[in-house]
Coordinates of C-alpha atoms in Angstrom, one line a residue:
M105 CA -0.4 -83.9 -69.2
N106 CA 1.4 -80.7 -70.2
G107 CA -1.3 -78.7 -68.3
S108 CA -0.7 -80.8 -65.1
I109 CA 3.0 -80.2 -65.3
M110 CA 2.5 -76.5 -65.8
K111 CA 0.2 -76.4 -62.7
K112 CA 2.8 -78.3 -60.6
S113 CA 5.5 -76.0 -61.8
F114 CA 3.4 -72.9 -61.1
L115 CA 2.6 -74.2 -57.6
I116 CA 6.3 -74.9 -56.8
L117 CA 7.1 -71.3 -58.0
I118 CA 4.5 -69.8 -55.7
M119 CA 5.7 -71.9 -52.7
T120 CA 9.3 -70.9 -53.4
L121 CA 8.4 -67.2 -53.6
A122 CA 6.3 -67.4 -50.4
T123 CA 9.2 -69.2 -48.6
Q124 CA 11.6 -66.5 -49.8
N125 CA 9.3 -63.7 -48.6
F126 CA 8.9 -65.4 -45.3
L127 CA 12.7 -65.8 -44.8
F128 CA 13.2 -62.1 -45.9
A129 CA 10.6 -60.9 -43.4
E130 CA 12.3 -62.9 -40.6
A131 CA 15.7 -61.5 -41.6
V132 CA 14.5 -58.0 -41.4
S133 CA 12.8 -58.6 -38.0
N134 CA 16.1 -60.0 -36.7
K135 CA 18.1 -57.0 -38.0
S136 CA 15.5 -54.6 -36.6
Y137 CA 15.7 -56.3 -33.2
K138 CA 19.5 -56.1 -33.1
K139 CA 19.6 -52.5 -34.2
R140 CA 17.0 -51.6 -31.6
I141 CA 19.2 -52.9 -28.8
E142 CA 22.4 -51.5 -30.3
L143 CA 20.9 -48.0 -30.6
L144 CA 19.4 -48.0 -27.1
T145 CA 23.0 -48.6 -25.8
Y146 CA 24.3 -45.7 -27.9
L147 CA 21.6 -43.3 -26.8
R148 CA 22.2 -44.2 -23.1
E149 CA 25.9 -43.5 -23.5
L150 CA 25.3 -40.3 -25.3
E151 CA 22.9 -38.8 -22.7
P152 CA 25.4 -37.4 -20.2
I153 CA 27.7 -36.4 -23.0
V154 CA 25.2 -34.1 -24.8
K155 CA 23.8 -32.8 -21.5
N156 CA 27.3 -31.8 -20.3
F157 CA 28.3 -30.3 -23.6
R158 CA 25.0 -29.0 -25.0
G159 CA 26.4 -26.4 -27.4
E160 CA 25.0 -23.0 -28.1
D161 CA 21.4 -22.1 -28.7
P162 CA 20.2 -20.7 -32.1
E163 CA 21.3 -17.2 -31.0
G164 CA 24.8 -18.3 -30.2
N165 CA 24.4 -18.1 -26.4
P166 CA 25.1 -21.0 -23.9
A167 CA 22.0 -23.1 -23.7
A168 CA 20.4 -24.1 -20.4
L169 CA 19.9 -27.8 -19.6
N170 CA 16.1 -27.6 -19.6
A171 CA 15.8 -24.9 -22.2
A172 CA 12.4 -24.4 -24.0
E173 CA 11.8 -26.0 -27.3
G174 CA 13.8 -24.2 -30.0
K175 CA 16.3 -22.8 -27.4
E176 CA 18.2 -26.0 -26.9
G177 CA 21.9 -26.3 -27.5
F178 CA 22.7 -27.6 -31.0
R179 CA 24.1 -30.9 -29.7
L180 CA 21.2 -31.6 -27.4
K181 CA 18.8 -30.7 -30.2
K182 CA 20.4 -33.4 -32.5
Y183 CA 20.2 -35.9 -29.7
L184 CA 16.5 -35.2 -29.1
E185 CA 15.9 -35.6 -32.8
A186 CA 17.7 -39.0 -32.8
K187 CA 15.6 -40.1 -29.9
R188 CA 12.4 -39.1 -31.8
I189 CA 13.4 -41.1 -34.8
Y190 CA 14.3 -44.1 -32.6
Q191 CA 10.9 -43.9 -30.9
E192 CA 9.2 -44.0 -34.3
G193 CA 11.2 -47.1 -35.1
L194 CA 10.0 -48.7 -31.9
Q195 CA 6.4 -48.0 -32.7
Y196 CA 6.8 -49.6 -36.1
Y197 CA 8.7 -52.5 -34.5
F198 CA 5.9 -53.3 -32.0
E199 CA 3.3 -53.0 -34.8
G200 CA 5.2 -55.7 -36.6
N201 CA 6.2 -53.4 -39.5
Y202 CA 9.8 -54.5 -39.4
V203 CA 10.8 -52.9 -42.7
A204 CA 9.7 -49.4 -41.7
S205 CA 11.2 -50.0 -38.2
Y206 CA 14.6 -51.0 -39.6
Q207 CA 14.6 -47.9 -41.9
R208 CA 13.9 -45.6 -38.9
F209 CA 16.6 -47.3 -36.9
L210 CA 19.1 -46.8 -39.7
E211 CA 18.2 -43.1 -39.8
C212 CA 18.8 -42.9 -36.1
Q213 CA 22.1 -44.7 -36.5
L214 CA 23.2 -42.1 -39.1
G215 CA 22.3 -39.3 -36.7
V216 CA 24.3 -40.9 -33.9
E217 CA 27.3 -41.3 -36.1
K218 CA 27.3 -37.6 -37.2
M219 CA 27.0 -36.5 -33.6
L220 CA 29.8 -38.7 -32.4
E221 CA 32.1 -37.6 -35.2
E222 CA 31.9 -34.0 -33.9
L223 CA 31.8 -34.9 -30.2
S224 CA 34.9 -37.1 -30.5
Q225 CA 36.9 -34.2 -31.9
L226 CA 35.6 -31.9 -29.1
Y227 CA 36.7 -34.4 -26.5
I228 CA 40.2 -34.7 -28.0
L229 CA 40.6 -30.9 -28.1
R230 CA 39.4 -30.5 -24.5
A231 CA 41.6 -33.3 -23.3
E232 CA 44.6 -31.8 -25.0
E233 CA 43.9 -28.4 -23.6
M234 CA 43.5 -29.8 -20.0
M235 CA 46.8 -31.7 -20.2
K236 CA 48.7 -28.6 -21.4
V237 CA 47.1 -26.4 -18.7
A238 CA 47.6 -29.0 -15.9
M239 CA 51.3 -29.1 -16.6
E240 CA 51.7 -25.3 -16.0
R241 CA 51.2 -23.2 -12.9
K242 CA 47.6 -22.6 -11.8
N243 CA 48.4 -19.5 -9.8
A244 CA 51.2 -17.3 -11.0
N245 CA 51.2 -15.2 -7.7
N246 CA 51.9 -18.3 -5.5
P247 CA 55.6 -18.9 -5.2
L248 CA 54.9 -22.5 -4.2
D249 CA 52.9 -23.2 -7.3
K250 CA 55.2 -25.2 -9.7
A251 CA 55.0 -26.3 -13.3
L252 CA 55.4 -30.0 -14.0
L253 CA 58.9 -29.6 -15.5
D254 CA 60.0 -27.5 -12.4
I255 CA 58.8 -30.3 -10.1
S256 CA 60.9 -32.8 -12.1
I257 CA 63.9 -30.6 -11.9
E258 CA 63.7 -29.3 -8.4
Y259 CA 62.4 -32.3 -6.5
G260 CA 64.0 -35.3 -8.2
K261 CA 66.9 -37.4 -6.9
G262 CA 70.1 -35.4 -6.9
S263 CA 68.3 -32.1 -6.8
Y264 CA 69.3 -29.4 -4.3
F265 CA 66.0 -29.8 -2.3
R266 CA 66.5 -33.5 -1.9
S267 CA 70.2 -33.8 -1.4
D268 CA 71.1 -30.5 0.5
V269 CA 67.8 -29.8 2.4
M270 CA 65.3 -32.5 2.9
D271 CA 67.5 -35.6 3.0
Q272 CA 69.9 -34.1 5.6
P273 CA 69.3 -35.4 9.1
R274 CA 68.5 -32.7 11.6
E275 CA 67.8 -32.6 15.3
A276 CA 64.5 -30.8 16.0
P277 CA 63.9 -28.3 17.6
F278 CA 67.6 -27.2 17.7
S279 CA 67.9 -27.4 13.9
R280 CA 65.1 -25.8 12.0
R281 CA 64.0 -27.0 8.6
M282 CA 65.2 -24.9 5.7
Y283 CA 62.2 -25.4 3.5
D284 CA 58.5 -24.8 3.5
A285 CA 56.6 -27.9 4.7
K286 CA 54.1 -27.4 1.9
E287 CA 56.8 -28.2 -0.7
V288 CA 57.3 -31.7 0.6
H289 CA 54.3 -33.1 -1.3
Y290 CA 56.1 -32.4 -4.5
V291 CA 58.8 -34.8 -3.5
Y292 CA 56.3 -37.6 -2.6
N293 CA 54.0 -37.0 -5.6
K294 CA 56.7 -36.3 -8.3
Y295 CA 56.6 -39.8 -9.7
S296 CA 52.8 -39.9 -9.8
I297 CA 52.6 -36.5 -11.4
E298 CA 55.0 -37.5 -14.1
K299 CA 53.3 -40.9 -14.6
N300 CA 49.9 -39.1 -15.1
M301 CA 51.5 -36.9 -17.7
E302 CA 52.8 -39.9 -19.5
L303 CA 49.6 -41.8 -19.4
G304 CA 47.5 -38.7 -20.3
Y305 CA 49.4 -38.2 -23.5
R306 CA 49.4 -41.9 -24.3
H307 CA 45.6 -42.0 -23.9
L308 CA 45.3 -38.8 -26.0
G309 CA 47.3 -40.4 -28.8
L310 CA 45.2 -43.5 -28.7
A311 CA 42.0 -41.4 -28.8
K312 CA 43.3 -39.6 -31.9
E313 CA 44.2 -43.0 -33.5
A314 CA 40.7 -44.4 -32.8
R315 CA 39.0 -41.4 -34.4
I316 CA 41.3 -41.6 -37.5
N317 CA 40.4 -45.3 -37.8
A318 CA 36.7 -44.4 -37.9
L319 CA 37.2 -41.8 -40.6
K320 CA 39.3 -44.1 -42.7
V321 CA 36.4 -46.4 -43.3
E322 CA 34.8 -44.2 -46.0
R323 CA 38.1 -43.4 -47.6
N324 CA 38.9 -47.1 -48.1
L325 CA 35.7 -47.8 -50.0
E326 CA 35.6 -48.3 -53.7
K327 CA 33.9 -45.7 -55.9
H328 CA 30.8 -47.8 -56.4
Q329 CA 30.5 -48.8 -52.7
K330 CA 28.4 -47.0 -50.1
L331 CA 28.6 -47.1 -46.3
Q332 CA 26.7 -50.0 -44.9
P333 CA 25.1 -50.3 -41.5
S334 CA 28.0 -52.5 -40.4
H335 CA 30.5 -49.7 -41.5
R336 CA 28.6 -47.2 -39.5
K337 CA 28.5 -49.4 -36.5
F338 CA 32.3 -49.8 -36.7
R339 CA 32.7 -46.0 -36.9
I340 CA 30.3 -45.4 -34.0
E341 CA 32.2 -47.8 -31.8
N342 CA 35.5 -46.2 -32.7
Y343 CA 34.1 -42.7 -31.9
F344 CA 32.9 -44.0 -28.5
G345 CA 36.4 -45.5 -28.0
S346 CA 38.0 -42.2 -28.8
I347 CA 35.7 -40.4 -26.3
S348 CA 36.5 -43.0 -23.7
L349 CA 40.2 -42.6 -24.2
S350 CA 39.8 -38.8 -24.1
R351 CA 38.1 -39.1 -20.8
D352 CA 41.0 -41.2 -19.5
S353 CA 43.3 -38.4 -20.6
K354 CA 41.2 -35.8 -18.9
A355 CA 41.2 -38.0 -15.7
N356 CA 45.0 -38.0 -15.9
A357 CA 45.0 -34.2 -16.1
I358 CA 42.6 -34.0 -13.1
N359 CA 45.0 -36.3 -11.2
I360 CA 47.8 -33.9 -11.8
Y361 CA 45.8 -31.1 -10.4
K362 CA 44.9 -33.2 -7.3
L363 CA 48.5 -34.1 -6.7
K364 CA 49.8 -30.6 -7.2
Y365 CA 47.3 -28.7 -5.1
P366 CA 46.3 -30.8 -2.1
Y367 CA 45.6 -27.8 0.1
D368 CA 43.1 -26.0 -2.1
N369 CA 40.1 -27.8 -0.6
Y370 CA 40.7 -26.3 2.8
F371 CA 37.6 -24.2 2.5
L372 CA 35.4 -27.3 2.8
S373 CA 36.5 -28.0 6.4
N374 CA 35.9 -24.5 8.0
S375 CA 32.7 -22.8 8.8
Q376 CA 33.6 -19.5 7.0
A377 CA 34.3 -21.3 3.7
K378 CA 37.6 -19.5 3.3
S379 CA 40.8 -20.6 1.6
E380 CA 43.8 -21.4 3.7
P381 CA 45.9 -18.4 5.0
V382 CA 49.1 -18.0 3.1
R383 CA 52.5 -17.1 4.6
D384 CA 54.8 -14.8 2.6
E385 CA 58.6 -14.9 2.4
N386 CA 58.8 -12.7 5.6
G387 CA 56.6 -15.1 7.6
A388 CA 53.5 -12.8 7.6
Y389 CA 50.1 -14.4 7.1
S390 CA 47.5 -13.2 4.6
E391 CA 43.9 -14.0 5.4
G392 CA 42.2 -16.6 3.3
Q393 CA 39.4 -15.5 0.9
P394 CA 35.8 -16.9 0.8
V395 CA 35.5 -19.6 -1.9
K396 CA 32.5 -19.6 -4.2
V397 CA 31.2 -22.8 -5.7
E398 CA 28.8 -22.2 -8.6
G399 CA 28.5 -18.6 -7.4
V400 CA 27.5 -19.6 -3.9
T401 CA 29.4 -19.3 -0.5
Y402 CA 28.1 -20.9 2.6
D403 CA 29.2 -23.3 5.3
F404 CA 30.0 -26.3 3.0
S405 CA 31.2 -28.4 6.0
N406 CA 27.5 -28.7 7.0
N407 CA 26.4 -29.8 3.5
P408 CA 25.1 -33.4 3.8
Y409 CA 26.3 -34.2 0.3
I410 CA 30.0 -33.4 0.9
R411 CA 32.3 -36.4 0.8
F412 CA 36.0 -35.8 1.4
D413 CA 37.3 -39.1 -0.1
H414 CA 37.3 -40.3 -3.7
R415 CA 33.6 -39.7 -3.8
L416 CA 34.0 -35.9 -3.6
Q417 CA 31.8 -34.5 -6.4
A418 CA 33.3 -32.3 -9.1
M419 CA 31.7 -29.0 -8.2
F420 CA 33.3 -29.0 -4.7
D421 CA 36.8 -29.9 -5.8
V422 CA 38.4 -26.5 -6.4
R423 CA 41.8 -28.1 -7.0
I424 CA 40.4 -28.3 -10.5
P425 CA 39.9 -25.0 -12.4
E426 CA 36.3 -24.1 -12.7
E427 CA 36.1 -24.4 -16.5
Y428 CA 37.2 -28.1 -16.3
R429 CA 34.9 -29.3 -13.5
V430 CA 32.2 -30.2 -16.1
D431 CA 34.9 -32.5 -17.7
Y432 CA 35.6 -33.9 -14.2
A433 CA 32.0 -34.8 -13.7
D434 CA 31.8 -36.2 -17.3
T435 CA 34.7 -38.6 -16.8
R436 CA 32.5 -40.3 -14.2
G437 CA 29.5 -40.3 -16.4
R438 CA 27.8 -37.6 -14.3
I439 CA 25.7 -34.7 -15.5
Y440 CA 27.4 -31.7 -13.9
E441 CA 24.5 -29.3 -13.7
V442 CA 22.2 -31.9 -12.2
D443 CA 24.8 -32.7 -9.5
S444 CA 25.2 -28.9 -8.9
N445 CA 21.5 -28.4 -8.4
N446 CA 21.2 -31.3 -6.1
M447 CA 24.4 -30.9 -4.0
V448 CA 25.3 -27.2 -4.1
F449 CA 21.8 -25.7 -4.1
L450 CA 20.1 -28.6 -2.3
K451 CA 17.2 -28.7 -4.7
Y452 CA 15.4 -31.5 -2.8
D453 CA 16.4 -30.6 0.7
Q454 CA 14.7 -27.2 1.3
E455 CA 15.0 -27.4 5.1
R456 CA 18.8 -27.7 5.0
K457 CA 18.9 -25.1 2.3
K458 CA 17.2 -22.6 4.6
A459 CA 19.4 -23.6 7.5
L460 CA 22.6 -23.0 5.5
N461 CA 21.2 -19.7 4.0
I462 CA 21.9 -20.8 0.4
P463 CA 20.9 -18.2 -2.1
A464 CA 19.0 -19.0 -5.3
K465 CA 20.9 -20.3 -8.2
P466 CA 22.5 -17.4 -10.2
A467 CA 21.9 -17.0 -14.0
T468 CA 24.2 -18.9 -16.3
P469 CA 27.1 -16.5 -17.3
A470 CA 27.5 -15.7 -21.0
G471 CA 31.0 -17.4 -21.2
N472 CA 30.0 -20.6 -19.4
T473 CA 32.0 -23.5 -20.9
Q474 CA 29.5 -26.1 -19.8
A475 CA 27.4 -25.3 -22.9
Q476 CA 30.2 -26.0 -25.4

């Protein structure tokens, strides 16, 4: 009798352990599946970011987008390593080895988190720099170039320009206007310029707050606690939130440039690709100068990829300073260098390239900010 009871107890114990092992394997497979989808989303979001801001190569020089192995920018190299680990996890996943797969996915998650911690700081710094520069004058030699504070003072209600000049009725052509027509856009755009400054700094503040919230997670743990995958997921999502808000701040800075310098894209509409002639205080015109885009000057008006509306690509919009056009493309999730190759150098349209006499792409200059 005792032997029979012992056999039944032993059988129940085996069945219990087998059931627990089955449930454990199912739980790991589910976790592995969720982590697989989660990481694929992160890697997809990261791709344009690391390709726009690749970092320096091992020798400290700006890295090319398609650099040889070992010559990649340090951010792009980390991204490629994360992709490699993710691929290993996929292989284990489809083999049915969910434990090994989940371990690889957790390694990839850690790598993504470390990348985003540094990238979120870079985005905040660049957004802050862009906002500060956008508020100042772009061309110190142009008397019609105004800083944002000057626009608020000189073109607001009650200002001299509004009350004594522009708002005074006159009978043309007997009464001549007493102001340069190119100043009027400051009056119409003043509110939008100021609003973009307000929103730009609001977005920047929220970006900093999101990054701080991500960093707080580790500080709030007890001494015996370690970061769990759920903690890392929270941090990653906050880092992405910080980057998204920094992009919004950059977009506001870009809007300020567009509103302040509406005439700078004149070169796109004339066959000589020259900037608009400028009239000095004595009424004399100075000839416009040829404008280079990515080191190339040609008849941009015949480029089939030029769009003059909101679809205008970043590399053609010289209202934005050259060092920030990569940020302009990045706010749209575009890869600046790929767009440049396709739309400036007509990489896949060789017949039009010959017709427009477009030279070969110049070498990347040593101080190129695109490889930050």
